[in-house]
PDB file of C-alpha atoms and ligand atoms in Angstrom:
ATOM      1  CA  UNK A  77      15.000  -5.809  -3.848  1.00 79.00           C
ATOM      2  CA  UNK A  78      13.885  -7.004  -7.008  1.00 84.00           C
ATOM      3  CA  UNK A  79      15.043  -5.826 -10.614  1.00 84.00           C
ATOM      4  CA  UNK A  80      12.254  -3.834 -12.451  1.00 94.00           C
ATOM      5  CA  UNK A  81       9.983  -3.789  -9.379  1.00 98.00           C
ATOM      6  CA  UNK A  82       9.238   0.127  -9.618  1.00 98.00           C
ATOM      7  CA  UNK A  83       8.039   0.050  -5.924  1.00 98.00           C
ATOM      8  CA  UNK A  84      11.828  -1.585  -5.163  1.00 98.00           C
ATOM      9  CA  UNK A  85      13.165   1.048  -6.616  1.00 98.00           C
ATOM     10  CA  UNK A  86      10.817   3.909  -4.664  1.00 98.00           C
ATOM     11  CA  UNK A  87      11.911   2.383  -1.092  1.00 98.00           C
ATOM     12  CA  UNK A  88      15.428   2.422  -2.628  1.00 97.00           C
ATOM     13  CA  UNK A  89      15.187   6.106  -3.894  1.00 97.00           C
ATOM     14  CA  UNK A  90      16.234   5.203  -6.970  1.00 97.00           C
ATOM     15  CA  UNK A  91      12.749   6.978  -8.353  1.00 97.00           C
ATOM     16  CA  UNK A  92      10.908   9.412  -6.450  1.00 98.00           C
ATOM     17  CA  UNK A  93       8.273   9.365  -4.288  1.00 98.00           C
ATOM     18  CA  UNK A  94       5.720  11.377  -2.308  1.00 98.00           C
ATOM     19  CA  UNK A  95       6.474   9.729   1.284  1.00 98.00           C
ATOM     20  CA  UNK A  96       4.520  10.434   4.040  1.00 98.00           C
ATOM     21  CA  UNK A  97       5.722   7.515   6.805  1.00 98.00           C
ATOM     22  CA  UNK A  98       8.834   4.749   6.867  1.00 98.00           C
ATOM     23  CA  UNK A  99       9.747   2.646   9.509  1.00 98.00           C
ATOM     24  CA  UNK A 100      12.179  -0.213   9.486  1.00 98.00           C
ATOM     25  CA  UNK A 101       9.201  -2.738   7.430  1.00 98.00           C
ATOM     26  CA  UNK A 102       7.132  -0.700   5.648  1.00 98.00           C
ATOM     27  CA  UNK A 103       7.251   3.033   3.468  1.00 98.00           C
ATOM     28  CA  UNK A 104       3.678   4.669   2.907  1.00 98.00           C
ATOM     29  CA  UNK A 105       3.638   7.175  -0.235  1.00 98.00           C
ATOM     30  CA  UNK A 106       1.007   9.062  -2.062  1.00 98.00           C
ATOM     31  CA  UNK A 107      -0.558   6.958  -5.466  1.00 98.00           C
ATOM     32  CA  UNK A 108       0.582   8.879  -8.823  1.00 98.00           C
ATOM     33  CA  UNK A 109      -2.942   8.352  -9.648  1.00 98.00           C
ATOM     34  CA  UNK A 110      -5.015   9.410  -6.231  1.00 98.00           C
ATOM     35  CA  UNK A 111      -8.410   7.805  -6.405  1.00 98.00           C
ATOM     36  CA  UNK A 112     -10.110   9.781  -3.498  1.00 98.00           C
ATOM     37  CA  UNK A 113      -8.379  12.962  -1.517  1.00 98.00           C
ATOM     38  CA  UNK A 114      -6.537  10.662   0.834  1.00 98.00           C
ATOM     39  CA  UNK A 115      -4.994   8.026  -1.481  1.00 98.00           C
ATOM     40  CA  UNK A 116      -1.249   6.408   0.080  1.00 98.00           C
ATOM     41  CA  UNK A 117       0.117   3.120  -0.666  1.00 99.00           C
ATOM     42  CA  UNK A 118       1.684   1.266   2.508  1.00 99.00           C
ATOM     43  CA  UNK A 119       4.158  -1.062   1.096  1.00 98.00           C
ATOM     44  CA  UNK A 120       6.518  -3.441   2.926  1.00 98.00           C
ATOM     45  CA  UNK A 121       9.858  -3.108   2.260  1.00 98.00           C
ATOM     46  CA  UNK A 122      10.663  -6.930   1.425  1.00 98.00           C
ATOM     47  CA  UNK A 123       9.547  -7.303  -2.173  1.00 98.00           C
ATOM     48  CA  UNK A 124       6.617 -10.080  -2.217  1.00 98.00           C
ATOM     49  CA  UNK A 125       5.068 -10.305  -5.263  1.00 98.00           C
ATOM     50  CA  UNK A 126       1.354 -11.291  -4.368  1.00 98.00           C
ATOM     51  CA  UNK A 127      -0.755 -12.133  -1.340  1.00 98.00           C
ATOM     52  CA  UNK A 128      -0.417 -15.088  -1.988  1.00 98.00           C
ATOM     53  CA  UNK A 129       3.234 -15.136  -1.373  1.00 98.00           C
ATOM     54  CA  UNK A 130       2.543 -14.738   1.901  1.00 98.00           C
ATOM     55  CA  UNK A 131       3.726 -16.926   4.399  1.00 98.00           C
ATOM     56  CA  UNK A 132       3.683 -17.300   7.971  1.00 98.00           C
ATOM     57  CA  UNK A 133       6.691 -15.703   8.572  1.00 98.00           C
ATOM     58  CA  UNK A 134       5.044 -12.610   7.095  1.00 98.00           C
ATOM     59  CA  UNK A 135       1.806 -13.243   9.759  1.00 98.00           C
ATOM     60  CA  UNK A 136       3.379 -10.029  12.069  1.00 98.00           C
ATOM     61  CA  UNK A 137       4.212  -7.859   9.020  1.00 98.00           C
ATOM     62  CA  UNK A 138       0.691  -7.916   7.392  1.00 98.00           C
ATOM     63  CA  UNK A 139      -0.576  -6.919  10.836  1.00 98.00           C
ATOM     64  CA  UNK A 140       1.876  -4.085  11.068  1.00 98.00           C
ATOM     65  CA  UNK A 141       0.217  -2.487   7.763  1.00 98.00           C
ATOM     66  CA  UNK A 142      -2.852  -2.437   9.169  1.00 98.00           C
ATOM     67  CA  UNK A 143      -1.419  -0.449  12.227  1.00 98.00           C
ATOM     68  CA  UNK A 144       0.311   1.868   9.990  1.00 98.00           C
ATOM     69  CA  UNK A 145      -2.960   2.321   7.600  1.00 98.00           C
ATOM     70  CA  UNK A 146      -4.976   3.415  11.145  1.00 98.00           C
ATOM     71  CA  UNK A 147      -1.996   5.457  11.676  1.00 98.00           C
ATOM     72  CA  UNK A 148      -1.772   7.750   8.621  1.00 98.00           C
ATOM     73  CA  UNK A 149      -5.769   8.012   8.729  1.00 98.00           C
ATOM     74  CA  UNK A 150      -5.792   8.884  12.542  1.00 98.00           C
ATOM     75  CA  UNK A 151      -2.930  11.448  11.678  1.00 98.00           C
ATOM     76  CA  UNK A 152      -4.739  12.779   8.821  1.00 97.00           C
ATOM     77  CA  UNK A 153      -7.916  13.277  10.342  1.00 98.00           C
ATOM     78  CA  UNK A 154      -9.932  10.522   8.606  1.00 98.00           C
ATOM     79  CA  UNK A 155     -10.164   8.051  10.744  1.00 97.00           C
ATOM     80  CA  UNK A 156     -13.047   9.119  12.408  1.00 97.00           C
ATOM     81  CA  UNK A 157     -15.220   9.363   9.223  1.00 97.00           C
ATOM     82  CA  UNK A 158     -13.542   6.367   7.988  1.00 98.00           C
ATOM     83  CA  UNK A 159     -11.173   4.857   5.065  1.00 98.00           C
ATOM     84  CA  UNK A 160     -10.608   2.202   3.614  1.00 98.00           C
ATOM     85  CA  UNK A 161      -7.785  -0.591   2.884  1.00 98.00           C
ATOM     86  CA  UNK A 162      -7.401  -2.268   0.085  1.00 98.00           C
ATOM     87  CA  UNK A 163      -4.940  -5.029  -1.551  1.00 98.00           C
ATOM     88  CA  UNK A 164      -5.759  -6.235  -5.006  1.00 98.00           C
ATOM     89  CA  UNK A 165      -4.304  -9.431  -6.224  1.00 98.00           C
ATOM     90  CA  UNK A 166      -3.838 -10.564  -9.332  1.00 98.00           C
ATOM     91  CA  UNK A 167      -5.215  -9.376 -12.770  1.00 98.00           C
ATOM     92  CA  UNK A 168      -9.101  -9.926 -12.311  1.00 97.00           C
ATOM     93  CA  UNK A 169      -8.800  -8.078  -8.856  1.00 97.00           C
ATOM     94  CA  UNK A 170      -6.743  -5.243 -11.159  1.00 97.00           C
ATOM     95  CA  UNK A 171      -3.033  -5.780  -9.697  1.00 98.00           C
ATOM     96  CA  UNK A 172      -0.880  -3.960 -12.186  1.00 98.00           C
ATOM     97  CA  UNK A 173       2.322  -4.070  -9.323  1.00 98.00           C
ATOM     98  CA  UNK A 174       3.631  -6.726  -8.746  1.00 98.00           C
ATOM     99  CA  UNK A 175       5.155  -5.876  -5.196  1.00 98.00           C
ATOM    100  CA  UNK A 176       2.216  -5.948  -2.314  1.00 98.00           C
ATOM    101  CA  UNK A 177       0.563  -2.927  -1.479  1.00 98.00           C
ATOM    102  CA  UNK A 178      -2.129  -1.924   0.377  1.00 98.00           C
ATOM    103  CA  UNK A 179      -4.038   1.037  -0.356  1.00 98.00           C
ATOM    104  CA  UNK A 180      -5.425   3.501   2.126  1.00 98.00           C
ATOM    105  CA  UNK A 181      -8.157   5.395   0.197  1.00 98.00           C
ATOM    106  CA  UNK A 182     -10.104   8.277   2.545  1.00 98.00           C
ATOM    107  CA  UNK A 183     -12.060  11.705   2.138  1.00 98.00           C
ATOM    108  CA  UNK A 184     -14.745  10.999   0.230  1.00 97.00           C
ATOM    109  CA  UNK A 185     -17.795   8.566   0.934  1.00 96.00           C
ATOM    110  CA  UNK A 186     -17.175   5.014  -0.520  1.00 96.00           C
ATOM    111  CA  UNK A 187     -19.738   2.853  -2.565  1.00 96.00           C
ATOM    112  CA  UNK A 188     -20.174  -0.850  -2.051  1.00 97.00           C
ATOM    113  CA  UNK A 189     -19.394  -2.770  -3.341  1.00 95.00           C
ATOM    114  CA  UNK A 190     -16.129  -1.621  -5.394  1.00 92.00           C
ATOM    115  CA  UNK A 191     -16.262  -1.698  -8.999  1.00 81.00           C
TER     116      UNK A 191
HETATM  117  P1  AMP B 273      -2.660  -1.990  -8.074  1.00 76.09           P
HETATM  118  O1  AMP B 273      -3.455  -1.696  -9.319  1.00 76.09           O
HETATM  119  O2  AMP B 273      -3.468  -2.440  -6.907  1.00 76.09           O
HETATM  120  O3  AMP B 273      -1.477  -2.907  -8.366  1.00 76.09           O
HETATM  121  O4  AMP B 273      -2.085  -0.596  -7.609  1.00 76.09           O
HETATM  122  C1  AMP B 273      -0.936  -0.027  -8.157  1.00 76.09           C
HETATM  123  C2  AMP B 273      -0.996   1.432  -7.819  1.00 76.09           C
HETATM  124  O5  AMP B 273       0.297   1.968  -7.958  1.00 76.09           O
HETATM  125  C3  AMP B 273      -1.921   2.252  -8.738  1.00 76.09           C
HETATM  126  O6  AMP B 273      -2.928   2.872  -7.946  1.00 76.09           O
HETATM  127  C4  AMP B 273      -0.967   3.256  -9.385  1.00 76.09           C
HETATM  128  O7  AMP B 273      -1.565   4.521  -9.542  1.00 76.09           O
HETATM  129  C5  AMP B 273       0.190   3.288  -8.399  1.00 76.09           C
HETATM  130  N1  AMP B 273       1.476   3.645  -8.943  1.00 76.09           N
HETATM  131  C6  AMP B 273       2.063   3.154 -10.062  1.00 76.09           C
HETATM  132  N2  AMP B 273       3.280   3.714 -10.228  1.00 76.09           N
HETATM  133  C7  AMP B 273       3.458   4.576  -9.197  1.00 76.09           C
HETATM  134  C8  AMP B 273       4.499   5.464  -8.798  1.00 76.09           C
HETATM  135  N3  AMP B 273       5.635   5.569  -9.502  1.00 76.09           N
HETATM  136  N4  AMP B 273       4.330   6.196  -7.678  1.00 76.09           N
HETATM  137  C9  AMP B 273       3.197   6.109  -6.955  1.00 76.09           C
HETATM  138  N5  AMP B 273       2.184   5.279  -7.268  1.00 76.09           N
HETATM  139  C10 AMP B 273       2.308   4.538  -8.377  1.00 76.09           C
HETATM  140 ZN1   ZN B 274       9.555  -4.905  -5.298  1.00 76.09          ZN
END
């Protein structure tokens, strides 16, 4: 938990949020700001400010995410048309969060490469 860190305080429940899957490392909830029809951030629970933050230690957990992101698209019926996961990090890459989060964007066709 870190102060300020609005994604703290969503896994807290201090602020709302849309959640669609928890488990005891990671929430997933639906972006205020969707950017295609299927549009859920899957956030670990520890509070790591960029990806390069990472350390070893965290080696299982960023694995995990990607389980989780096949998950929710499998569950939601995208998978087989496919989705996409991304992490931005830093300014130039358009971070505006500093907590790591990976998005899972899905349902509409996806141009390369991002803007
Ligand atoms: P990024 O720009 O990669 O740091 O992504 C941050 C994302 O968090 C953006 O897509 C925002 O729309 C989303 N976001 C910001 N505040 C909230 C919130 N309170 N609930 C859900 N999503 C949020
Ligand atoms: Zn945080």
């Amino acid at each position: 938990m870190s102060d300020n860190c609005i994604f703290c305080k969503i896994i807290s429940g201090e602020i709302p949020g849309k959640f669609i899957y928890q488990d005891d490392y990671v929430v997933a909830f639906e972006d205020l700001n969707p950017q295609a029809p299927c549009h859920v951030l899957i956030v670990p629970r520890k509070h790591i400010r960029t990806t390069l933050d990472l350390t070893t230690a965290d080696n299982e957990l960023v694995g995990h995410i990607y389980q989780v992101a096949g998950k929710i698209a499998h569950d939601q019926g995208f998978a087989d048309d496919g989705f996409r996961v991304v992490n931005n990090c830093n300014e130039a890459a358009g971070q505006t969060v500093w907590h790591i989060h990976f998005h899972l964007l899905a349902g509409r066709d996806m141009i390369w490469p991002p803007g």
